[in-house]
Coordinates of C-alpha atoms (C1' of nucleotides) in Angstrom, one line a residue:
Chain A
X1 CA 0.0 0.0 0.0
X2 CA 1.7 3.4 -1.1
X3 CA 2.7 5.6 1.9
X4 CA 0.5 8.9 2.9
X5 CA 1.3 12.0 1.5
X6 CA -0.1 14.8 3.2
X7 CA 0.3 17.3 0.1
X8 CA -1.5 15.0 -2.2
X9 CA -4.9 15.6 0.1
X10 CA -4.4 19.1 0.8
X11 CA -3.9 19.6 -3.3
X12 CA -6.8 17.5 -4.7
X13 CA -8.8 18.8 -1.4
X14 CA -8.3 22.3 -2.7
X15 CA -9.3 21.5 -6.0
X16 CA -12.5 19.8 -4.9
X17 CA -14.0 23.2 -4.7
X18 CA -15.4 24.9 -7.9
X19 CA -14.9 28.2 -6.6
X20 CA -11.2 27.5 -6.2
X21 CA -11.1 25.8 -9.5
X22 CA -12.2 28.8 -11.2
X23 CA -9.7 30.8 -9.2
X24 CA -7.1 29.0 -10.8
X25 CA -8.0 29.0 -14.2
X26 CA -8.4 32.7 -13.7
X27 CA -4.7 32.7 -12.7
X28 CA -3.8 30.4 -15.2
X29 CA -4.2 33.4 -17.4
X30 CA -2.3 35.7 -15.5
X31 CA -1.8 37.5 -12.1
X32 CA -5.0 39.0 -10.4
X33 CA -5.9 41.5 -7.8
X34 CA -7.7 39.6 -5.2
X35 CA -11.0 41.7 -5.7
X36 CA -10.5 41.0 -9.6
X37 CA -10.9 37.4 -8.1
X38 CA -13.6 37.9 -6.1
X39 CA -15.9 39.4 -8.2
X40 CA -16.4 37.1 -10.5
X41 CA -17.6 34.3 -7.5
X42 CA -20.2 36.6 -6.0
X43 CA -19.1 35.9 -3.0
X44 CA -17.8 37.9 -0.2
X45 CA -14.5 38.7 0.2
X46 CA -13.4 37.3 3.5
X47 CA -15.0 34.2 2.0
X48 CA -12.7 34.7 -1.0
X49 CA -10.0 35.1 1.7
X50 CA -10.6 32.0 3.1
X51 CA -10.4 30.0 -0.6
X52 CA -7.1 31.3 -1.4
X53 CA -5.9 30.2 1.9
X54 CA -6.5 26.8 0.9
X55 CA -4.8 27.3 -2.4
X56 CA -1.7 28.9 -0.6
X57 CA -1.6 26.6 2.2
X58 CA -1.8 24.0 -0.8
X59 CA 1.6 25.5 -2.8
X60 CA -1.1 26.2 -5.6
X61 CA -1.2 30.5 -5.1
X62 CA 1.7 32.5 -4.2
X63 CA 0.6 36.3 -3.2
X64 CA 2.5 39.5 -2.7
X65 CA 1.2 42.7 -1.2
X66 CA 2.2 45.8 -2.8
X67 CA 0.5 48.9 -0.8
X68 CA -3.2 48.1 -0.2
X69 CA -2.9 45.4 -3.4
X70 CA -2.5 42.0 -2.9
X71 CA -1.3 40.0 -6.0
X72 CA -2.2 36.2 -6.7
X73 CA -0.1 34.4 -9.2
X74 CA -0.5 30.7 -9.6
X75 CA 1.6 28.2 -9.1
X76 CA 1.8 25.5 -11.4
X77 CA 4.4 23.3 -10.6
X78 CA 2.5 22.5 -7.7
X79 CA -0.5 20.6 -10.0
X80 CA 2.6 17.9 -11.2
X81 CA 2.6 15.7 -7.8
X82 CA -1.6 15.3 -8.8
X83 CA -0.6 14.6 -12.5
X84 CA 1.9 12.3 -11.2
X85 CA -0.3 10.5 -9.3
X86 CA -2.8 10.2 -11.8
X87 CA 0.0 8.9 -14.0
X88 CA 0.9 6.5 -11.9
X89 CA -2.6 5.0 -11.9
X90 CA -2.8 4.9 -15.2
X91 CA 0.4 3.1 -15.7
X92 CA -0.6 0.8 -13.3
X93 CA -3.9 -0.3 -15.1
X94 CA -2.0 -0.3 -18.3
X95 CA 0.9 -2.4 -17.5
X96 CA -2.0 -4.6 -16.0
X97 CA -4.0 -4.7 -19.3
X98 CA -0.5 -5.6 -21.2
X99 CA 0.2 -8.5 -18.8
X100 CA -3.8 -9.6 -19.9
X101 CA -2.7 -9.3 -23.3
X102 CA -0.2 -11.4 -23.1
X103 CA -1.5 -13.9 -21.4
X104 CA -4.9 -13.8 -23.9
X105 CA -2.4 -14.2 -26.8
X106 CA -0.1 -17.2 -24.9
X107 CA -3.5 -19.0 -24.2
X108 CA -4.6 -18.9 -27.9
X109 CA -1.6 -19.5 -29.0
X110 CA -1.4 -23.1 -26.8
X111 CA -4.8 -23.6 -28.1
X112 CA -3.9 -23.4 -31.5
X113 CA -1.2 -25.7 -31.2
Chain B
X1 CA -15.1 32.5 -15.7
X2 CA -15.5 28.8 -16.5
X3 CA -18.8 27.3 -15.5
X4 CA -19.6 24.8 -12.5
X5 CA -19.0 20.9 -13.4
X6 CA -20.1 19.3 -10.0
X7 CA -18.5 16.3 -11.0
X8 CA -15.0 17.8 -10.8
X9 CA -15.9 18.6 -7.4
X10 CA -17.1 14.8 -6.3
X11 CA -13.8 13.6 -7.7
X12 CA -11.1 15.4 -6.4
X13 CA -12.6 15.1 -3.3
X14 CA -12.7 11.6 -3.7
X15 CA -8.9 11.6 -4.3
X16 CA -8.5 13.7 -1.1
X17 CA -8.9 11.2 1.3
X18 CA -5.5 9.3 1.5
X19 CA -7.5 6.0 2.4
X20 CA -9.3 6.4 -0.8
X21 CA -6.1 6.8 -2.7
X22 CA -4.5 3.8 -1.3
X23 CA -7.6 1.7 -2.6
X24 CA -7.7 3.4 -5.8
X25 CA -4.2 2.4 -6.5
X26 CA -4.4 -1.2 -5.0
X27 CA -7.4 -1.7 -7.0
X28 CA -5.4 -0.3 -10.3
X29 CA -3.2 -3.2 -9.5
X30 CA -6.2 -5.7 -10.2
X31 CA -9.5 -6.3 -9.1
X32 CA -10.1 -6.9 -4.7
X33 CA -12.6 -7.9 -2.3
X34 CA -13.6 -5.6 0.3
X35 CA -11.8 -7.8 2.9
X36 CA -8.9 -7.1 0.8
X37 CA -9.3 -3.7 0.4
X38 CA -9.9 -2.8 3.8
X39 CA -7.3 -4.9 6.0
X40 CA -4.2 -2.7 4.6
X41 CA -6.1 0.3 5.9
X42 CA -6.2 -1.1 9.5
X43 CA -10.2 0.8 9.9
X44 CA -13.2 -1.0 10.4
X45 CA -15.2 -2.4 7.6
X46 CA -17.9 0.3 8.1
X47 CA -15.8 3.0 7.2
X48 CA -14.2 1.0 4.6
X49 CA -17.5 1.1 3.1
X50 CA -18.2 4.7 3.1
X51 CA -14.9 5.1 1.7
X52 CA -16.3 2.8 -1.5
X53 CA -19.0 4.2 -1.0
X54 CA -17.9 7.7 -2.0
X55 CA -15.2 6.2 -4.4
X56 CA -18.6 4.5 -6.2
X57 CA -20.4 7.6 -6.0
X58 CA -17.5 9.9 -7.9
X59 CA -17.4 6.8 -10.7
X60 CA -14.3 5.6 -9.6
X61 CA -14.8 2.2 -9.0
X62 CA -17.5 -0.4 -9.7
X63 CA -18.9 -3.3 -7.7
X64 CA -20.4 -7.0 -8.5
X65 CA -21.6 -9.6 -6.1
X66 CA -21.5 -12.8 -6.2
X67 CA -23.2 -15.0 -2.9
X68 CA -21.8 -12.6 -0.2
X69 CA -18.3 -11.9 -1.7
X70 CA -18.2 -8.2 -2.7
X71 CA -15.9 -7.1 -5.6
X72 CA -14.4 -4.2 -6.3
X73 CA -12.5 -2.7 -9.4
X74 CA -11.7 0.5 -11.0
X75 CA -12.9 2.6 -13.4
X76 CA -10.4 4.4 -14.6
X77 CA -12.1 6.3 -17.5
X78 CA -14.0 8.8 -14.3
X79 CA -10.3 9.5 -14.0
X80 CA -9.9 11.2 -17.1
X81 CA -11.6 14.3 -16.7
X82 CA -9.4 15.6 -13.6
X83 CA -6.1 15.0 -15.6
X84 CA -8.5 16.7 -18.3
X85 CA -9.0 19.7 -16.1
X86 CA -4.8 19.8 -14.9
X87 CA -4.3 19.3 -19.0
X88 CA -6.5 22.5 -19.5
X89 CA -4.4 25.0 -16.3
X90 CA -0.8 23.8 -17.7
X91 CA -2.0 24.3 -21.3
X92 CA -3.4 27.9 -20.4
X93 CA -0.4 28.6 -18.3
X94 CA 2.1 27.4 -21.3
X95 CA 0.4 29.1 -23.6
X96 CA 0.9 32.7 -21.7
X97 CA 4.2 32.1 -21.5
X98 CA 4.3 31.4 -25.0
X99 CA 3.3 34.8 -25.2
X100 CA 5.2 36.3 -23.0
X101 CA 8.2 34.8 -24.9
X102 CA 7.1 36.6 -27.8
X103 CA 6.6 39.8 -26.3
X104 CA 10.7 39.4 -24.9
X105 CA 11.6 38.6 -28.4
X106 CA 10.3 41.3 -30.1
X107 CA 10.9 43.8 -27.2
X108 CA 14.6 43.2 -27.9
X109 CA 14.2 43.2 -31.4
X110 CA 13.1 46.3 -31.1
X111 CA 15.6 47.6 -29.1
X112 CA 18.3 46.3 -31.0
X113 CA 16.5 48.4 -33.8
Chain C
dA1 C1' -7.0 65.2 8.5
dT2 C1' -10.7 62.8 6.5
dC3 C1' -12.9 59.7 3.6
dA4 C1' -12.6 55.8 0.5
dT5 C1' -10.7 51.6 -0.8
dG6 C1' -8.6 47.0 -0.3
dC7 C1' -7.8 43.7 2.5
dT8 C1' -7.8 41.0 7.1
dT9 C1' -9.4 38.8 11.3
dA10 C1' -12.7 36.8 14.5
dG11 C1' -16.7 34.5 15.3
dC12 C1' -20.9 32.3 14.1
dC13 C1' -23.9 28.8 11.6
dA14 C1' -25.2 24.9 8.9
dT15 C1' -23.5 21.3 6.7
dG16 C1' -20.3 17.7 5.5
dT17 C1' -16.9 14.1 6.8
dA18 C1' -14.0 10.3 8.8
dG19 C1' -13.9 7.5 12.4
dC20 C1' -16.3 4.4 15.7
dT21 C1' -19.9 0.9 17.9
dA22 C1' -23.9 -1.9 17.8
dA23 C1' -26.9 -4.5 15.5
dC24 C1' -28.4 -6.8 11.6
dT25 C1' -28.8 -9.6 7.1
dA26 C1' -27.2 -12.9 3.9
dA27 C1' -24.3 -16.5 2.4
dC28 C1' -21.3 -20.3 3.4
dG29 C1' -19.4 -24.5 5.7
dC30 C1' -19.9 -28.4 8.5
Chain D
dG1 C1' -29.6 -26.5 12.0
dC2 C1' -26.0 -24.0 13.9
dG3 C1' -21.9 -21.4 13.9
dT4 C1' -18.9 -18.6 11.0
dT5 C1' -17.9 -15.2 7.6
dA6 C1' -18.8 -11.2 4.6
dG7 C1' -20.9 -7.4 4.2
dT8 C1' -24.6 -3.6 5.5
dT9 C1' -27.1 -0.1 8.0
dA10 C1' -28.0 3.2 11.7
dG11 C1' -26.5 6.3 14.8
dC12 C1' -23.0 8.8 17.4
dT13 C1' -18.9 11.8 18.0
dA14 C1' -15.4 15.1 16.9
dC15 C1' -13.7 17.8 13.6
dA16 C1' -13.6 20.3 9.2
dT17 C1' -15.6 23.3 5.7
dG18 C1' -18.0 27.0 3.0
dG19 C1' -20.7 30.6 3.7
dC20 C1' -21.9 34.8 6.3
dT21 C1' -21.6 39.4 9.3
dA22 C1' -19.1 42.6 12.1
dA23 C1' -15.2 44.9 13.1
dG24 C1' -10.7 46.3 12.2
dC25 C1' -6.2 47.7 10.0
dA26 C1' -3.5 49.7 6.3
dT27 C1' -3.0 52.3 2.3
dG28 C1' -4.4 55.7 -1.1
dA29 C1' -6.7 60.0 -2.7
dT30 C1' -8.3 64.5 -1.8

DNA sequence: ATCATGCTTAGCCATGTAGCTAACTAACGC
DNA sequence: GCGTTAGTTAGCTACATGGCTAAGCATGAT
């Protein structure tokens, strides 16, 4: 059984949230004020707050405060360990189909002999 | 802002739950029982079976039974549209920084000029 | 200095979640 | 038929989460 990995939950945990999804896609375009964030959700800003906490404390934001401005800028090497993982589950199931290939080829192969 | 896909949302909470993960991956090893799936996890069958429960629930995995053995295996397909959605931020990051690569170029094209 | 703007913190509420125990049903083996 | 095994359901607990309001601080504009 593979060992726990903290970061894995707290990354597909913050990404169970559409509101934080759409955060991110928003950054994926670019940088953004954190009321140029907000507005789009409709929701109020210390709830908005509270969402890119999650995506900070999750390495998936990084945010810098110039004057009065705070600036969210994504980032996205923190989305490979999820890919990875995903990867690895699909590697899995596809070295398993290839091992069920073989074996359906072996077996009519014995059967044709 | 891209719209709400609530099943998004059911599977990467699914994945957050590093119990879930360990199943998910064992179970991308090969089809298990739910003894088998739930004595690496060291919890009570009850909570074994929420955990399946939510995993069936998110379309991860899939269940047959046959007299009172309960089989479990995955479906990796419902995995496809979370490395979908990490596919989508990397290609909208990537392609900005395309961008911005252009906009260095010709900056010092223009400079040199 | 005053007002406006942008953000921050604290606390509350309702809901959801991950674990458990207890009790039960269904299937299996002898 | 009886005891064992595999799974199921209900309910409880403690904690987490997504939303809000209220209040506050810091910065910027006039």
């Amino acid at each position: 059984m593979a060992k726990h990995d903290p970061d894995l939950s707290l990354l597909f945990s913050a990404l169970a949230d559409p509101t934080r999804r759409s955060i991110l896609t928003r950054l994926a375009q670019g940088p953004a004020k954190v009321t140029e964030l907000a507005d789009p959700t409709g929701l109020r800003l210390p709830t908005v707050m509270r969402h890119l906490s999650v995506l900070k404390t999750a390495g998936l934001i990084a945010t810098t405060k110039d004057g009065r401005i705070r600036t969210c800028e994504i980032r996205p090497e923190a989305l490979h360990p999820a890919r990875t993982w995903l990867d690895q589950q699909r590697a899995t199931w596809e070295a398993r189909l290839d091992r069920l290939d073989a074996f359906v080829v072996n077996a009519m192969k014995e059967r044709d002999q």
